[in-house]
XYZ file of C-alpha atoms in Angstrom:
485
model
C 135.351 75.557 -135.244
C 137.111 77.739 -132.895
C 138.672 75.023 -129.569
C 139.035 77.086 -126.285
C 141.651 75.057 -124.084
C 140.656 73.621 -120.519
C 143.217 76.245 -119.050
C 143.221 74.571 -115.268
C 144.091 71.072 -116.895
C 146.954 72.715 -119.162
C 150.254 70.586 -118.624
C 152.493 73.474 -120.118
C 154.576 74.563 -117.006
C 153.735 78.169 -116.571
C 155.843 80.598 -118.717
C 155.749 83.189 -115.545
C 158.251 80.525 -113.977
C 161.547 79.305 -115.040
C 161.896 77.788 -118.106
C 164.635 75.658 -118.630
C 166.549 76.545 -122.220
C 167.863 72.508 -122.559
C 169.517 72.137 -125.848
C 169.745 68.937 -127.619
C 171.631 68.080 -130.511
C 170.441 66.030 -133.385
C 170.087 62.903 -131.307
C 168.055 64.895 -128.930
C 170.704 64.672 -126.200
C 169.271 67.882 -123.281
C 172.080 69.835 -121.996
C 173.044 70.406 -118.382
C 169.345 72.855 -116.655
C 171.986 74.423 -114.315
C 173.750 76.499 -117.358
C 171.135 77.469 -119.389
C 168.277 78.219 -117.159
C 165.694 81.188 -118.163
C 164.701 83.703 -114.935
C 161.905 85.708 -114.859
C 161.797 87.944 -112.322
C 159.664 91.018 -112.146
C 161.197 94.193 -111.328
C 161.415 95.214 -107.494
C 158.786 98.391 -107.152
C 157.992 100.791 -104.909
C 155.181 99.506 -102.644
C 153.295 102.290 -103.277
C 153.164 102.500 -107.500
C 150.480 102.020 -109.016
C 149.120 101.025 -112.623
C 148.875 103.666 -115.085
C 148.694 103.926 -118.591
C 151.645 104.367 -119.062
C 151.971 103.847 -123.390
C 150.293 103.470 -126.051
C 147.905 100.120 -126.310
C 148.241 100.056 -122.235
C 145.775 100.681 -119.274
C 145.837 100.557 -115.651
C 144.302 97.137 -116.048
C 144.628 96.076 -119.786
C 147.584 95.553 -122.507
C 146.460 95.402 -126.362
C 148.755 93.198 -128.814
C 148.271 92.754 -132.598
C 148.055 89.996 -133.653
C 148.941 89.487 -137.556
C 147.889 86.076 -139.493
C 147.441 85.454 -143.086
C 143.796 85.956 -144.265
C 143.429 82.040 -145.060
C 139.761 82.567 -146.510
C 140.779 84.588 -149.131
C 143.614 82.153 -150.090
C 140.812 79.637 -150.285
C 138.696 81.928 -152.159
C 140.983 82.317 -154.883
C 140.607 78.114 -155.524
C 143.873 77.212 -153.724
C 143.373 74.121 -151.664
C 144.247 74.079 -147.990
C 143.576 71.475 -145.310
C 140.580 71.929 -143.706
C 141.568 72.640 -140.701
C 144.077 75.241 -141.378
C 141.646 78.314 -140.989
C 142.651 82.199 -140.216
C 140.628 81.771 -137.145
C 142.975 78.999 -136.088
C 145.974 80.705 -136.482
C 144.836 83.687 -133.977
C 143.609 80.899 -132.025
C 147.384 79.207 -131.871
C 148.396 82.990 -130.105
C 144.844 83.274 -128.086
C 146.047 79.971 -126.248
C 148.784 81.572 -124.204
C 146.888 85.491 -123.913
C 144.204 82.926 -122.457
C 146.128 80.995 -119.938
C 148.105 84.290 -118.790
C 144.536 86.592 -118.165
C 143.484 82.593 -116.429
C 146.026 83.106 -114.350
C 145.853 87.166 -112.977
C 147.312 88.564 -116.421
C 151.512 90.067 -116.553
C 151.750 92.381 -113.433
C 148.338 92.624 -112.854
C 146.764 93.623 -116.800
C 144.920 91.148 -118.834
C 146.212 90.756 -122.189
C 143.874 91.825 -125.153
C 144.806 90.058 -128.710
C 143.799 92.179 -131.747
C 143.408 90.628 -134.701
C 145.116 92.041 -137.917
C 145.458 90.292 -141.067
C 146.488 90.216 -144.596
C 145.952 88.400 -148.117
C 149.153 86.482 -149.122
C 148.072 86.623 -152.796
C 147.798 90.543 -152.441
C 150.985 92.780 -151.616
C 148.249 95.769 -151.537
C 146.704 94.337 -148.379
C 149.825 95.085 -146.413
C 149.105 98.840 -146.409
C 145.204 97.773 -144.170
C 147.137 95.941 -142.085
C 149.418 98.442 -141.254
C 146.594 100.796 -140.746
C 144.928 98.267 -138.243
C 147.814 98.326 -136.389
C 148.830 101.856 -135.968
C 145.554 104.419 -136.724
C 142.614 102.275 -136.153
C 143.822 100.463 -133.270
C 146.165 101.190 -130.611
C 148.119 98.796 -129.638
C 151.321 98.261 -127.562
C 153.160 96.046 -130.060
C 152.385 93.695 -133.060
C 153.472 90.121 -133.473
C 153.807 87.162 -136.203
C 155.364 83.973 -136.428
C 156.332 84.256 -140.166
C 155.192 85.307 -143.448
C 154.730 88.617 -142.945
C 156.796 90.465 -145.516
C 159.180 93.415 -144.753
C 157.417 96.413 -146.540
C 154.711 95.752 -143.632
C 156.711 95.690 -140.945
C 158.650 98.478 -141.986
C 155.086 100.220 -142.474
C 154.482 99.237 -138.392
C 157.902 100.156 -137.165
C 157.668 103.544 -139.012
C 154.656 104.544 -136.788
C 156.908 103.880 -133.554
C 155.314 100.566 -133.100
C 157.401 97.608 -131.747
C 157.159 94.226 -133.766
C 158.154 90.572 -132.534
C 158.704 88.205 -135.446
C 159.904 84.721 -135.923
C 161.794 84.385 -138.923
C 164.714 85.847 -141.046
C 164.569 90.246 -140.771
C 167.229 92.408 -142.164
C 169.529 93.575 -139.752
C 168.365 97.449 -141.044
C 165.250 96.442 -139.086
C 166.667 95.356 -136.197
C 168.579 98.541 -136.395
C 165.874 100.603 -135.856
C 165.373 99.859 -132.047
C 161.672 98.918 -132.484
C 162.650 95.334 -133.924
C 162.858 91.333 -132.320
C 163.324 88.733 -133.781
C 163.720 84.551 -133.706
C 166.006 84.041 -136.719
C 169.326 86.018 -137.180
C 168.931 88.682 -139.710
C 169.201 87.824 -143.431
C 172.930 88.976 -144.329
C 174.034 87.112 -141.061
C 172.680 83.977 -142.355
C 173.728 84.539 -146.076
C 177.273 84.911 -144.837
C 176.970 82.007 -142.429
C 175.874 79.487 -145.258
C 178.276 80.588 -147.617
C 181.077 80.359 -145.180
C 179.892 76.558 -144.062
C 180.001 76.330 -148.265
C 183.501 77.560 -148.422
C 184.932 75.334 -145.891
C 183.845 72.200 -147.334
C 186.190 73.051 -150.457
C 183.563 71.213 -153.037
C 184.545 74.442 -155.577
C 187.452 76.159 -154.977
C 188.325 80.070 -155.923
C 188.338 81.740 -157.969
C 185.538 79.775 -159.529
C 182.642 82.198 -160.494
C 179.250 81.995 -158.546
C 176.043 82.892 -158.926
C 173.595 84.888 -156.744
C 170.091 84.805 -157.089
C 168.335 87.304 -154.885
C 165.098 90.041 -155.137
C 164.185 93.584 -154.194
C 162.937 93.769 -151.388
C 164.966 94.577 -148.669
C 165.918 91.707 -146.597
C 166.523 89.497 -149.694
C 168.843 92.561 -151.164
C 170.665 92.545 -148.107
C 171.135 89.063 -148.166
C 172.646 88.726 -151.126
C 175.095 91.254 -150.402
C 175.756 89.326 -147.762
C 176.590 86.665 -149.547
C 178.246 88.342 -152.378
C 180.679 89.935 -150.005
C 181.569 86.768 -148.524
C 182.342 85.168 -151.408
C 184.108 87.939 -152.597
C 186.390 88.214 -149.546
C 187.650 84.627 -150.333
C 188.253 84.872 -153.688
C 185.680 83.670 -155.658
C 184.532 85.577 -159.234
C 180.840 86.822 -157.920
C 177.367 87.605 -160.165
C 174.284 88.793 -158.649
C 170.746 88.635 -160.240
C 167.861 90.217 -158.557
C 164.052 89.173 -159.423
C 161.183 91.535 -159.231
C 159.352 90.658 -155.950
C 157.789 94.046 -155.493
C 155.535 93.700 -158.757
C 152.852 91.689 -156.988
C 153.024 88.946 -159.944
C 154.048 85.779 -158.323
C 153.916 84.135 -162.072
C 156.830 86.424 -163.745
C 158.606 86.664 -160.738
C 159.130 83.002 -161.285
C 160.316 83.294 -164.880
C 162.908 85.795 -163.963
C 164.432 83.070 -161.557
C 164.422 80.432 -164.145
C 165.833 83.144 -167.149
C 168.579 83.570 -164.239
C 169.888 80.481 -164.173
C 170.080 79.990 -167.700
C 171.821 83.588 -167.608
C 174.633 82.534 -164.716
C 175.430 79.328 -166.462
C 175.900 81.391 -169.665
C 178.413 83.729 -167.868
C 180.201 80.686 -166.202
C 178.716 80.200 -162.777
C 179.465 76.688 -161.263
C 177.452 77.439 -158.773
C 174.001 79.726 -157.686
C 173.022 80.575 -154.311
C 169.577 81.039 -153.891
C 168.440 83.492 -151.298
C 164.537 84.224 -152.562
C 161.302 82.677 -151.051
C 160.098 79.392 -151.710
C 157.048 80.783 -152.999
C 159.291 82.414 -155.963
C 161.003 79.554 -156.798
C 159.643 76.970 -158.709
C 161.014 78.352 -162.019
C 164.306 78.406 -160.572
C 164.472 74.870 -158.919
C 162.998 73.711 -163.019
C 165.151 75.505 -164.752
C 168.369 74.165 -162.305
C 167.373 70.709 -162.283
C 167.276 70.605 -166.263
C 171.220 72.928 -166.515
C 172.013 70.658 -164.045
C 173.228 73.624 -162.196
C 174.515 72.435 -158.358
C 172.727 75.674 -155.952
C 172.442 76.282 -152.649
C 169.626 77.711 -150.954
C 169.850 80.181 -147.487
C 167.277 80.519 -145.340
C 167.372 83.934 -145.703
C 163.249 84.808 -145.554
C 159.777 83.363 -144.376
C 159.412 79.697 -143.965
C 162.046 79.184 -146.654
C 163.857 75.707 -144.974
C 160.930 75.339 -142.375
C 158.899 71.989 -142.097
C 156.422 74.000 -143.914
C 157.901 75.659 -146.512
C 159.878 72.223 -147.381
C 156.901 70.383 -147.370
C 155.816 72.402 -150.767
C 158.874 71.727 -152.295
C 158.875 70.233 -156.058
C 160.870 67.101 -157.190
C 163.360 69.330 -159.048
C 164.637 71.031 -155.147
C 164.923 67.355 -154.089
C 168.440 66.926 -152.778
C 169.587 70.271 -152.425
C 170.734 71.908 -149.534
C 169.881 74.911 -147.353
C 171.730 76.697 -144.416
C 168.921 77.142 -142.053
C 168.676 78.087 -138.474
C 165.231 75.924 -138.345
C 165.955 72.605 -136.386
C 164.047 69.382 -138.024
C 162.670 66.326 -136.416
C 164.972 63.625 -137.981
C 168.999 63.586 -138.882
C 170.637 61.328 -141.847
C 170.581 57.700 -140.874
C 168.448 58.350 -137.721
C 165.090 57.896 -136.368
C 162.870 61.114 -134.952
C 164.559 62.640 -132.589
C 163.007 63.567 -128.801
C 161.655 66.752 -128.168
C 164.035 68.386 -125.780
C 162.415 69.986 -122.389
C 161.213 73.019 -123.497
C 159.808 71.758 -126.899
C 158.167 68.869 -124.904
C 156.451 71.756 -122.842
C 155.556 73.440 -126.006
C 154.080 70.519 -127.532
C 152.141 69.404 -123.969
C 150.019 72.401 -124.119
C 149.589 72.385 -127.446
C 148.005 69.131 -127.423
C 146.306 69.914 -124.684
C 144.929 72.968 -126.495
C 143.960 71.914 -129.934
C 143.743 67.580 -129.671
C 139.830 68.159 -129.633
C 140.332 70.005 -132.655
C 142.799 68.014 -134.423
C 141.156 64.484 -133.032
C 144.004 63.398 -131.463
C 147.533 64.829 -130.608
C 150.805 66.747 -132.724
C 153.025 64.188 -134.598
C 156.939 65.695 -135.549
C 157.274 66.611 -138.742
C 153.485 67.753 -140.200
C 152.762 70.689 -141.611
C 150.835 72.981 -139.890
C 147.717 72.836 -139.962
C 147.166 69.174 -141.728
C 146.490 65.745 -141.389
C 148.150 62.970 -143.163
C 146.875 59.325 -143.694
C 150.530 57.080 -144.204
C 150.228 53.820 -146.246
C 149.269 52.054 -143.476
C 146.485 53.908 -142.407
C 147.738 55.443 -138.980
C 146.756 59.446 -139.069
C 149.077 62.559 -138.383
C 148.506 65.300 -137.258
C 149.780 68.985 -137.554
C 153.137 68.980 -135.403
C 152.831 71.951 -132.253
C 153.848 75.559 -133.341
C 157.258 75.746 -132.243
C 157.832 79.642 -133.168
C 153.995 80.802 -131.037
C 155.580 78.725 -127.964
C 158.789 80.413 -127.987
C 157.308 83.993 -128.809
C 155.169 83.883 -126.531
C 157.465 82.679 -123.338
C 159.807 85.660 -124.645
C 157.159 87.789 -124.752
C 155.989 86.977 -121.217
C 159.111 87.407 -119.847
C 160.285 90.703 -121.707
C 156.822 92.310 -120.242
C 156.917 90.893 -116.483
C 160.467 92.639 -116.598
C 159.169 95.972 -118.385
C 157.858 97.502 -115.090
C 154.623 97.510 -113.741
C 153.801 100.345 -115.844
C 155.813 99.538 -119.023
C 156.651 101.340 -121.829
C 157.484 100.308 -125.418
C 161.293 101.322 -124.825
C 161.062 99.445 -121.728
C 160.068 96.654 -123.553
C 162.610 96.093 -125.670
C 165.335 96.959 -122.838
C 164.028 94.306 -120.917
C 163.983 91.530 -124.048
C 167.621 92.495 -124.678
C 168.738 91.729 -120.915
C 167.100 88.117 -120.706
C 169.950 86.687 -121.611
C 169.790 82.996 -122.888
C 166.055 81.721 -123.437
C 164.831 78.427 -124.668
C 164.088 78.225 -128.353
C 161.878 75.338 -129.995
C 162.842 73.424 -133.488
C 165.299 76.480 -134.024
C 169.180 76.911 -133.608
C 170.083 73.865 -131.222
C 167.076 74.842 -128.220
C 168.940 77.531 -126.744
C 169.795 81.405 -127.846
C 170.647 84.570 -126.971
C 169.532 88.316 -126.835
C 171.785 91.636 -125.548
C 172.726 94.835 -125.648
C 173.211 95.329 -129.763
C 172.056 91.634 -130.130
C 168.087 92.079 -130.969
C 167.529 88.317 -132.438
C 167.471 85.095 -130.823
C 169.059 82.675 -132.667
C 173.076 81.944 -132.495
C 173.880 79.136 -135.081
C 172.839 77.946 -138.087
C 173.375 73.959 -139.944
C 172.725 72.633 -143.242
C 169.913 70.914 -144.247
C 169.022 68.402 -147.341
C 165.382 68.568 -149.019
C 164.484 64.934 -149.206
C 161.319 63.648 -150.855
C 159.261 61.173 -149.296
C 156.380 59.021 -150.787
C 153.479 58.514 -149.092
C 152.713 55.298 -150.484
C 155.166 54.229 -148.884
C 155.099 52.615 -145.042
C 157.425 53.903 -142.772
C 160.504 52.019 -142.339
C 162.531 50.268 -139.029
C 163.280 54.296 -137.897
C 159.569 55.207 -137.814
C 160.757 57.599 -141.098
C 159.570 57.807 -144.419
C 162.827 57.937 -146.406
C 164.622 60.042 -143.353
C 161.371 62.469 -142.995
C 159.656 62.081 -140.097
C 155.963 62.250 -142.077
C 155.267 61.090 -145.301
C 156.269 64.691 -146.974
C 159.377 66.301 -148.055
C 161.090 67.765 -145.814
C 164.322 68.884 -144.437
C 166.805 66.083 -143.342
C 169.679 67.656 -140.767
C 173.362 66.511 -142.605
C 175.866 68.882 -140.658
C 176.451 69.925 -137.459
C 175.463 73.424 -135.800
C 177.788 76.060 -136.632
C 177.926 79.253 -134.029
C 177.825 82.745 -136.077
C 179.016 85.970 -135.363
């Protein structure tokens, strides 16, 4: 069932106004609005211009953006089980929201904003190449956008037809080198280099101990392990990387060729692996670990890896590992959930106002999208808001009120890169950064610890479920955020 919001009673401040980018710290502590407020004021135009179309994807009165979701249906089809109301229609709807409330509203400098809907099969690397074709030959469109999951050989496929793409997780920084690139997360080798230096100054394993890399072949993964490899390297340490097969569109040997490379590092005298491949690759590595009893690390290096989702799916053998993340998570060791801050208390207002019908009642911290959980003592949550839509989209908004009342794609981009510091939800301490050479959002990363939690188990005096704020695994915060370069 597709839930259209009641736009006038929306309680989600505006994004065409100022949003305030408060960052909190793990106790949810909001930092001073004065310093770290978001402008967005249009561009001063002659009185006289009018609205052309002036790129690809725009008219005088319309702009078209692609939308790109994962083809749930077919996931289903295949016999895997997903909540119920997790649908592909839902995710497009979790975008449609703000195109909605903008077009409600008179539209960004006058043009309504048309969503086009491009999607692909997660269990199917071949269905990458239709939804590149959907978004450069068969439709035109301005510029494409996803939250996560989409993998690199498709955006790469989008970018190489000139076509701007806005994502919200881990890129390499090739991508963002081609001009035509933003991002949420820093790029891959920024974070693989970030967690292994946080790694290197705790001084758990000196130099010039040997460790392990375990990485793939596709792009962003290769780049971050080189990443890390070079960071180690520069400090010392005896290095080994091992690259699985990600490109060979089967999941199930992909998976053996992380758990042969543990048993192959330990062999050669690693005392430690760092894991930079997707969690949907690694259950043969986190097996084959737990039983060498091989200490790893993982880096959040690609899609959903240390998100609330991604951790969620976790198996008992990742259970008290750590990751290096730029995500933010609802709870801290020791601690109860901690408050939204102001912008992801905006985020999750409209949410709730958008999709409580559809949900039967509003976002909880800490659920995966899309599901509902019953605890042991019978009280219901529900999916938590989407933290990466909300933040997209307000960047979004803001980077096309300042592209000109006729924009172009180049303009576009320009006009991301000069906003400056903008509000960022569950990601990097609630505040970030773009500029001129700085195409991603994000500017710190902290370590995480996978913690299971049971849910037969009732909540305890801090509202948690063993430190998670539902009754899933999930990603407890243990260190503090560290700025990167």
């Amino acid at each position: 069932m597709k839930y259209r919001p009641r736009i006038a009673l929306a309680t989600l401040a505006s994004v065409s106004l100022v949003l305030a980018a408060c960052g909190g710290d793990d106790g949810g502590s909001e930092a001073p609005a004065e310093d770290t407020s978001v402008t967005s004021e249009a561009p001063t135009t002659d009185a006289t211009e009018e609205r052309t179309a002036s790129d690809i994807g725009v008219t005088a009165d319309t702009i078209r953006i692609a939308v790109a979701v994962s083809d749930l249906e077919a996931v289903r089809a295949a016999g895997i089980s997903i909540p119920e109301t997790l649908t592909t229609e839902h995710l497009v709807d979790r975008w449609g929201v703000f195109f909605e409330k903008w077009n409600a509203e008179g539209g960004i400098n006058g043009r309504q904003v048309e969503l086009v809907q491009v999607v692909w099969d997660p269990l199917n690397p071949a269905s990458f190449d239709a939804l590149c074709a959907a978004a450069t030959v068969d439709n035109e469109v301005f510029m494409l956008i996803n939250g996560t999951g989409l993998a690199s050989p498709a955006r790469n496929c989008v970018m190489d037809a000139g076509v701007p793409v806005m994502y919200g997780d881990v890129v390499a920084q090739a991508e963002l080198d081609t001009g035509l690139m933003i991002s949420l997360a820093p790029p891959s080798e920024v974070v693989a280099k970030a967690g292994v230096e946080a790694w290197i100054a705790e001084g758990s394993v000196p130099a010039p101990a040997k460790i392990g890399i375990v990485a793939n072949n596709t792009p962003a993964i290769q780049a971050a392990g080189k990443g890390a490899s070079d960071a180690l390297t520069a400090a010392g340490y005896e290095v080994e990387v091992i690259e699985t097969n990600s490109l060979g569109g089967d999941n199930a040997a992909t998976n053996q060729e992380g758990a042969a490379a543990v048993g192959a590092l330990k062999a050669n005298g690693a005392v430690h692996i760092f894991l930079a491949t997707p969690f949907t690759e690694n259950t043969g590595f986190w097996t084959a670990a737990a039983e060498a009893d091989m200490p790893f690390t993982m880096l959040d290096t690609n899609s959903s890896q240390c998100s609330a989702f991604g951790l969620s799916r976790a198996p008992a053998a990742a259970v008290g590992s750590n990751c290096v993340t730029a995500y933010d998570h609802s709870t801290s060791e020791g601690q109860g959930v901690r408050a939204d801050n102001a912008f992801e208390a905006e985020c999750r207002a409209f949410f709730d106002e958008s999709f409580s019908d559809y949900y039967g009642g509003p976002s909880n911290p800490g659920v995966p999208a899309g599901q509902k959980i019953t605890d042991a003592n019978g009280t219901v949550l529900i999916s938590d808001y989407a933290p990466q839509e909300c933040t997209m989209a307000n960047i979004m908004f803001q980077g096309l009120t300042n592209a000109g009342l006729n924009p172009t794609r180049a303009s576009f981009i320009e006009a991301v890169l000069g906003l400056g510091d903008v509000p960022l939800a569950l990601q990097a301490g609630g505040t970030g950064s773009f500029g001129p050479g700085k195409a991603y959002a994000a500017s710190q990363v902290h370590t995480i610890r996978i913690t299971a939690a049971d849910p037969s188990v009732a909540p305890d005096a801090n509202g948690t479920y063993n430190g998670c704020p539902a009754p899933v695994n999930c990603g407890v915060v243990i260190g503090e955020w560290l700025p990167i370069s």
